[in-house]
Every structure is written in C-alpha cells, then in structure tokens.
Amino acid sequence: MRTGSTGRGGEIREGNDATVIVGSGFPLSFWEVTVATTVVLGFVLGLLGVYLTMPSSDYSFLKLPRTLEDLQILRDHLESYTSDYTAQVLVGYCVVYIFMQTFMIPGTVFMSLLAGALFGVFKGVALVVFTATAGASSCYFLSKLIGRPLVFSLWPDKLSFFQEQVARRRESLLNYMLFLRLTPTLPNTFINVASPIVDVPYHIFFLATFIGLIPAAYVTVKAGIALGELESLGDLYDFNSIATLFLIGVVSITPTLMSKSKS
C-alpha cells in the first residue's frame, strides 16, 4: 500500500483495487466554520423575515417547480408580488436557491429561468451567479464535514478520475476547474461535493464557480424572459449557445494544455 498526502487534513492510501482518502483532524478551519454558520443562520433568518413581512394570502402556489408548467404558474403569481415586495421576493429566492444547491436538490435550472422571468437579464444573471456560487460554496463546506462517505458510495469512478486530474493539474488548477464549470465533463453537483475531498482549495473553487457559471447563467436567464415560448428544457440551448460555451471552455483550458506540451 502507498500512502501520500492530499494537503491539510488528509492523506491518500492506495491499495491493489482502490484509492482511499483518509481524513485526519477537524476538516474545517475557523473562518470556514464561520462562513458555514453564517449561511445556516442566513437560511433561518431569511425565511423568517420573508414569512413575517409578506401579506396574508393563499400561498398554495408556492412549491419547487418540476416542470415548465409549474414554473409558469409560479411566475404568474409572483409577478404581482415582485413589484410591491421586491426585497422579500429576492430574499426568498436566494434562500431557496442556496438551499437547493447546498443539499443537491434538482431543479435549479427552473430557478434560473424564474430569475429571468421576474427580474430581467442583467439583474437575473447577477442573482443566479450570486446564489449559485453561494450554494455551491455551502455544499463544498458541508461535504468537507460529512460528504466523504456519500461521494465514495455514489461516484467512486468519477471520484478517482477527478482526483487524478486535480493531482496532475495543480499548477494550472484554476484553468481546469473553469473548464469543468463551462463544459459537461463532470456534473456540477459532483464538482461541488467532491472538490473538498480531492483537496481543491476553496479560493480556486470559488473563482472557477463564480466566473464559470456566468455564460450558462446568461443563456438560461435570457430564455426565462420568453418563458411562455419554451416547450421543453431542450429548447434552452441551441447550436450557437452550445458552441459558444464549448469555445469558452476550450479557451479556459488552453494554458493547461500548452504548459503540459512544453513540459
């Protein structure tokens, strides 16, 4: 068996059939605990504030959308509240989106469409990028605490691949993480959960997430403005959109490929 370090708080042990990452000590630093605690308190206080300040009404329409029809119904109801209770709708939106990202609940694409429908392109993109980055960060910290068994059980092959790629690209890790965010090489949910386990530094994770989500957020939010014209989620990405995202992804990883060829 070969043993090697993965950085602060863990080591890699390789046997004949598998690679195991073993943690040691408390996995979060003081400032990471502070950020995670702040997020949890934000969830509670945000929802409480929205609940206390919204008018009495029938909110049976409020549910996580699972189809475009659900989303259109939600949009139709929330439009009347957005102009009069903008702050409450914004806080509620942020809390729900971050909660979904933190606990890997499917459906954030519908939330991105809703941002475009309610707030327009510029505000919608800013809102989606902020909430998606905050939610991904929350998921990162949560996984650092308790996510190791989950990742090993759900994605053992992907984890081994990701671990190997991260180890090989340490000197240009930001470019590689940007490439992953811009292309469907690995699911975003997996990246959020697995990054702390394979020792991707948080500042690299944060920058790659914040920058890498902007193009896809723009495409989705812009589609949300014409929500009534969408027949399926497949209509979100036409050939030009896919080609543009792929091109940006290739550009982001070019320095990594050039460095590898020189070495």
Short mmCIF file of C-alpha atoms in Angstrom, two decimals:
data_model
loop_
_atom_site.label_atom_id
_atom_site.label_comp_id
_atom_site.label_asym_id
_atom_site.label_seq_id
_atom_site.Cartn_x
_atom_site.Cartn_y
_atom_site.Cartn_z
CA MET A 1 0.00 0.00 0.00
CA ARG A 2 1.25 3.50 -0.91
CA THR A 3 0.49 6.48 1.29
CA GLY A 4 0.64 10.12 0.20
CA SER A 5 -0.64 13.49 1.34
CA THR A 6 -3.66 15.30 -0.08
CA GLY A 7 -2.93 18.52 1.75
CA ARG A 8 -4.38 19.83 5.03
CA GLY A 9 -6.37 17.27 6.92
CA GLY A 10 -5.99 14.08 4.88
CA GLU A 11 -3.93 11.52 3.05
CA ILE A 12 -4.25 9.13 0.12
CA ARG A 13 -3.82 5.41 0.65
CA GLU A 14 -3.67 3.24 -2.43
CA GLY A 15 -4.21 -0.49 -2.29
CA ASN A 16 -4.43 -3.06 -5.05
CA ASP A 17 -8.01 -2.32 -6.02
CA ALA A 18 -8.95 1.12 -4.77
CA THR A 19 -7.80 4.53 -3.68
CA VAL A 20 -8.96 5.71 -0.28
CA ILE A 21 -8.74 9.26 1.04
CA VAL A 22 -8.46 9.26 4.80
CA GLY A 23 -9.16 12.42 6.75
CA SER A 24 -7.42 13.44 9.96
CA GLY A 25 -8.47 16.10 12.40
CA PHE A 26 -11.33 18.55 12.09
CA PRO A 27 -11.67 19.32 8.36
CA LEU A 28 -12.73 22.99 8.56
CA SER A 29 -10.68 25.99 9.58
CA PHE A 30 -12.09 28.68 11.87
CA TRP A 31 -13.07 31.01 9.03
CA GLU A 32 -14.71 28.17 7.12
CA VAL A 33 -16.79 27.28 10.17
CA THR A 34 -17.71 30.96 10.47
CA VAL A 35 -18.85 31.11 6.84
CA ALA A 36 -20.83 27.86 7.13
CA THR A 37 -22.52 29.06 10.32
CA THR A 38 -23.36 32.38 8.69
CA VAL A 39 -25.03 30.58 5.79
CA VAL A 40 -27.15 28.44 8.10
CA LEU A 41 -28.22 31.50 10.09
CA GLY A 42 -28.96 33.25 6.81
CA PHE A 43 -31.33 30.45 5.83
CA VAL A 44 -33.24 30.71 9.09
CA LEU A 45 -33.35 34.50 9.38
CA GLY A 46 -34.11 34.98 5.69
CA LEU A 47 -37.10 32.66 5.67
CA LEU A 48 -38.32 34.06 8.97
CA GLY A 49 -38.08 37.62 7.66
CA VAL A 50 -39.96 36.76 4.48
CA TYR A 51 -42.67 34.97 6.43
CA LEU A 52 -43.19 37.86 8.86
CA THR A 53 -43.27 40.64 6.27
CA MET A 54 -45.37 39.15 3.48
CA PRO A 55 -49.12 39.92 3.49
CA SER A 56 -51.71 37.35 4.47
CA SER A 57 -52.67 35.40 1.37
CA ASP A 58 -53.09 31.96 -0.12
CA TYR A 59 -49.59 30.73 -0.88
CA SER A 60 -50.56 27.27 -2.05
CA PHE A 61 -48.92 28.06 -5.39
CA LEU A 62 -45.52 28.20 -3.70
CA LYS A 63 -43.67 24.97 -4.45
CA LEU A 64 -40.46 23.94 -6.14
CA PRO A 65 -41.21 23.80 -9.89
CA ARG A 66 -40.62 20.44 -11.53
CA THR A 67 -42.00 21.24 -14.98
CA LEU A 68 -42.23 24.29 -17.22
CA GLU A 69 -45.97 24.39 -16.48
CA ASP A 70 -45.27 24.58 -12.73
CA LEU A 71 -42.76 27.35 -13.41
CA GLN A 72 -45.19 29.39 -15.49
CA ILE A 73 -47.82 29.17 -12.73
CA LEU A 74 -45.26 30.27 -10.15
CA ARG A 75 -44.11 33.15 -12.38
CA ASP A 76 -47.67 34.35 -12.94
CA HIS A 77 -48.36 34.50 -9.19
CA LEU A 78 -45.02 36.02 -8.15
CA GLU A 79 -45.08 38.82 -10.73
CA SER A 80 -47.71 40.68 -8.71
CA TYR A 81 -45.65 40.36 -5.53
CA THR A 82 -42.28 41.26 -7.06
CA SER A 83 -43.11 44.93 -7.66
CA ASP A 84 -44.63 45.54 -4.21
CA TYR A 85 -42.45 43.21 -2.13
CA THR A 86 -39.19 43.19 -4.07
CA ALA A 87 -36.89 42.67 -1.07
CA GLN A 88 -38.93 39.79 0.30
CA VAL A 89 -39.09 38.02 -3.06
CA LEU A 90 -35.34 38.47 -3.54
CA VAL A 91 -34.51 37.11 -0.10
CA GLY A 92 -36.91 34.20 -0.52
CA TYR A 93 -35.47 33.41 -3.94
CA CYS A 94 -31.89 33.48 -2.64
CA VAL A 95 -32.64 31.29 0.36
CA VAL A 96 -34.44 28.66 -1.75
CA TYR A 97 -31.76 28.59 -4.46
CA ILE A 98 -28.89 28.33 -1.97
CA PHE A 99 -30.75 25.63 -0.03
CA MET A 100 -31.28 23.60 -3.21
CA GLN A 101 -27.62 23.90 -4.19
CA THR A 102 -26.39 23.07 -0.70
CA PHE A 103 -28.36 19.85 -0.44
CA MET A 104 -28.15 18.88 -4.13
CA ILE A 105 -31.89 19.19 -4.77
CA PRO A 106 -32.61 19.04 -8.53
CA GLY A 107 -34.41 21.92 -10.22
CA THR A 108 -32.09 24.92 -10.02
CA VAL A 109 -32.43 25.35 -13.79
CA PHE A 110 -36.08 26.26 -13.19
CA MET A 111 -34.98 28.79 -10.58
CA SER A 112 -32.60 30.35 -13.11
CA LEU A 113 -35.41 30.64 -15.64
CA LEU A 114 -37.58 32.23 -12.96
CA ALA A 115 -34.91 34.86 -12.29
CA GLY A 116 -35.06 35.94 -15.93
CA ALA A 117 -38.84 35.99 -15.95
CA LEU A 118 -39.08 38.13 -12.79
CA PHE A 119 -36.00 40.37 -12.89
CA GLY A 120 -34.73 40.59 -16.47
CA VAL A 121 -31.35 39.68 -17.92
CA PHE A 122 -28.88 41.86 -16.01
CA LYS A 123 -30.41 41.51 -12.55
CA GLY A 124 -31.31 37.88 -13.24
CA VAL A 125 -27.75 36.88 -14.21
CA ALA A 126 -26.30 38.68 -11.17
CA LEU A 127 -28.82 36.95 -8.92
CA VAL A 128 -28.24 33.49 -10.36
CA VAL A 129 -24.45 33.76 -10.27
CA PHE A 130 -24.53 35.01 -6.68
CA THR A 131 -26.93 32.35 -5.40
CA ALA A 132 -25.35 29.51 -7.38
CA THR A 133 -21.88 30.43 -6.10
CA ALA A 134 -23.13 30.76 -2.52
CA GLY A 135 -24.99 27.45 -2.76
CA ALA A 136 -22.01 25.66 -4.29
CA SER A 137 -19.81 27.06 -1.51
CA SER A 138 -22.25 25.83 1.14
CA CYS A 139 -22.24 22.39 -0.48
CA TYR A 140 -18.41 22.48 -0.52
CA PHE A 141 -18.23 23.16 3.22
CA LEU A 142 -20.95 20.63 4.05
CA SER A 143 -19.18 17.96 2.00
CA LYS A 144 -15.92 18.76 3.74
CA LEU A 145 -17.60 17.92 7.02
CA ILE A 146 -19.78 14.90 6.18
CA GLY A 147 -19.68 14.27 2.43
CA ARG A 148 -16.86 11.75 2.14
CA PRO A 149 -18.94 8.55 2.58
CA LEU A 150 -21.62 9.87 0.21
CA VAL A 151 -19.18 10.60 -2.60
CA PHE A 152 -17.42 7.26 -2.22
CA SER A 153 -20.72 5.37 -2.39
CA LEU A 154 -22.35 7.33 -5.24
CA TRP A 155 -19.46 8.24 -7.56
CA PRO A 156 -16.39 6.05 -6.89
CA ASP A 157 -15.24 6.01 -10.52
CA LYS A 158 -15.80 9.73 -11.06
CA LEU A 159 -14.00 10.49 -7.80
CA SER A 160 -10.93 8.51 -8.85
CA PHE A 161 -10.89 10.30 -12.23
CA PHE A 162 -11.35 13.72 -10.63
CA GLN A 163 -8.69 13.05 -8.01
CA GLU A 164 -6.18 12.02 -10.67
CA GLN A 165 -6.89 15.06 -12.86
CA VAL A 166 -6.63 17.51 -9.96
CA ALA A 167 -3.31 15.99 -8.85
CA ARG A 168 -1.91 16.28 -12.40
CA ARG A 169 -3.01 19.88 -12.89
CA ARG A 170 -2.03 21.52 -9.60
CA GLU A 171 -0.06 24.31 -11.30
CA SER A 172 -2.99 25.32 -13.51
CA LEU A 173 -5.89 24.13 -11.38
CA LEU A 174 -7.98 27.27 -11.87
CA ASN A 175 -8.00 26.77 -15.65
CA TYR A 176 -9.02 23.15 -15.24
CA MET A 177 -11.82 23.97 -12.79
CA LEU A 178 -13.06 26.68 -15.16
CA PHE A 179 -13.13 24.12 -17.95
CA LEU A 180 -15.21 21.77 -15.81
CA ARG A 181 -17.70 24.52 -14.96
CA LEU A 182 -18.10 25.55 -18.59
CA THR A 183 -18.44 22.08 -20.09
CA PRO A 184 -20.45 18.96 -19.14
CA THR A 185 -17.30 16.89 -18.47
CA LEU A 186 -18.42 16.34 -14.86
CA PRO A 187 -21.79 17.26 -13.29
CA ASN A 188 -21.77 20.49 -11.29
CA THR A 189 -23.30 18.70 -8.31
CA PHE A 190 -20.45 16.22 -8.26
CA ILE A 191 -17.87 19.02 -8.54
CA ASN A 192 -19.40 20.80 -5.55
CA VAL A 193 -19.33 17.70 -3.36
CA ALA A 194 -16.06 16.15 -4.50
CA SER A 195 -13.82 19.24 -4.65
CA PRO A 196 -13.01 19.43 -0.93
CA ILE A 197 -12.42 15.70 -0.79
CA VAL A 198 -9.74 15.80 -3.51
CA ASP A 199 -8.27 18.94 -1.91
CA VAL A 200 -9.28 21.63 -4.37
CA PRO A 201 -8.55 24.86 -2.45
CA TYR A 202 -11.63 26.91 -1.70
CA HIS A 203 -10.33 30.08 -3.38
CA ILE A 204 -9.80 28.13 -6.62
CA PHE A 205 -13.22 26.51 -6.27
CA PHE A 206 -14.86 29.89 -5.62
CA LEU A 207 -13.25 31.72 -8.55
CA ALA A 208 -13.91 28.90 -11.01
CA THR A 209 -17.54 28.67 -9.88
CA PHE A 210 -18.20 32.42 -9.93
CA ILE A 211 -16.62 33.01 -13.35
CA GLY A 212 -17.52 29.70 -14.95
CA LEU A 213 -21.25 29.93 -14.23
CA ILE A 214 -21.73 33.30 -15.93
CA PRO A 215 -22.11 32.09 -19.56
CA ALA A 216 -24.63 29.33 -18.75
CA ALA A 217 -26.49 31.66 -16.37
CA TYR A 218 -26.82 34.23 -19.15
CA VAL A 219 -28.25 31.67 -21.58
CA THR A 220 -30.76 30.33 -19.05
CA VAL A 221 -31.84 33.69 -17.64
CA LYS A 222 -32.31 35.12 -21.13
CA ALA A 223 -34.53 32.15 -22.00
CA GLY A 224 -36.59 32.85 -18.89
CA ILE A 225 -37.70 36.19 -20.31
CA ALA A 226 -39.53 34.31 -23.07
CA LEU A 227 -40.71 31.57 -20.71
CA GLY A 228 -44.03 31.12 -22.50
CA GLU A 229 -42.24 30.19 -25.73
CA LEU A 230 -40.31 27.28 -24.20
CA GLU A 231 -41.76 23.86 -24.89
CA SER A 232 -39.05 21.85 -23.12
CA LEU A 233 -35.74 22.36 -21.33
CA GLY A 234 -34.04 21.19 -24.50
CA ASP A 235 -35.00 24.49 -26.08
CA LEU A 236 -32.65 26.34 -23.73
CA TYR A 237 -29.52 25.55 -25.68
CA ASP A 238 -29.47 25.99 -29.42
CA PHE A 239 -26.41 25.24 -31.55
CA ASN A 240 -24.93 28.73 -31.16
CA SER A 241 -25.24 28.64 -27.37
CA ILE A 242 -23.63 25.21 -27.09
CA ALA A 243 -20.83 26.17 -29.49
CA THR A 244 -20.14 29.36 -27.55
CA LEU A 245 -19.95 27.57 -24.19
CA PHE A 246 -17.69 24.90 -25.67
CA LEU A 247 -15.39 27.52 -27.18
CA ILE A 248 -15.09 29.36 -23.87
CA GLY A 249 -14.29 26.05 -22.17
CA VAL A 250 -11.54 25.25 -24.68
CA VAL A 251 -10.03 28.72 -24.24
CA SER A 252 -10.02 28.30 -20.46
CA ILE A 253 -8.03 25.06 -20.61
CA THR A 254 -5.61 26.13 -23.39
CA PRO A 255 -2.92 27.37 -20.93
CA THR A 256 -3.02 23.99 -19.21
CA LEU A 257 -2.56 22.12 -22.48
CA MET A 258 0.28 24.41 -23.58
CA SER A 259 2.06 24.00 -20.26
CA LYS A 260 1.72 20.21 -20.48
CA SER A 261 3.11 20.13 -24.03
CA LYS A 262 6.13 22.23 -23.03
CA SER A 263 6.89 20.01 -20.06
#
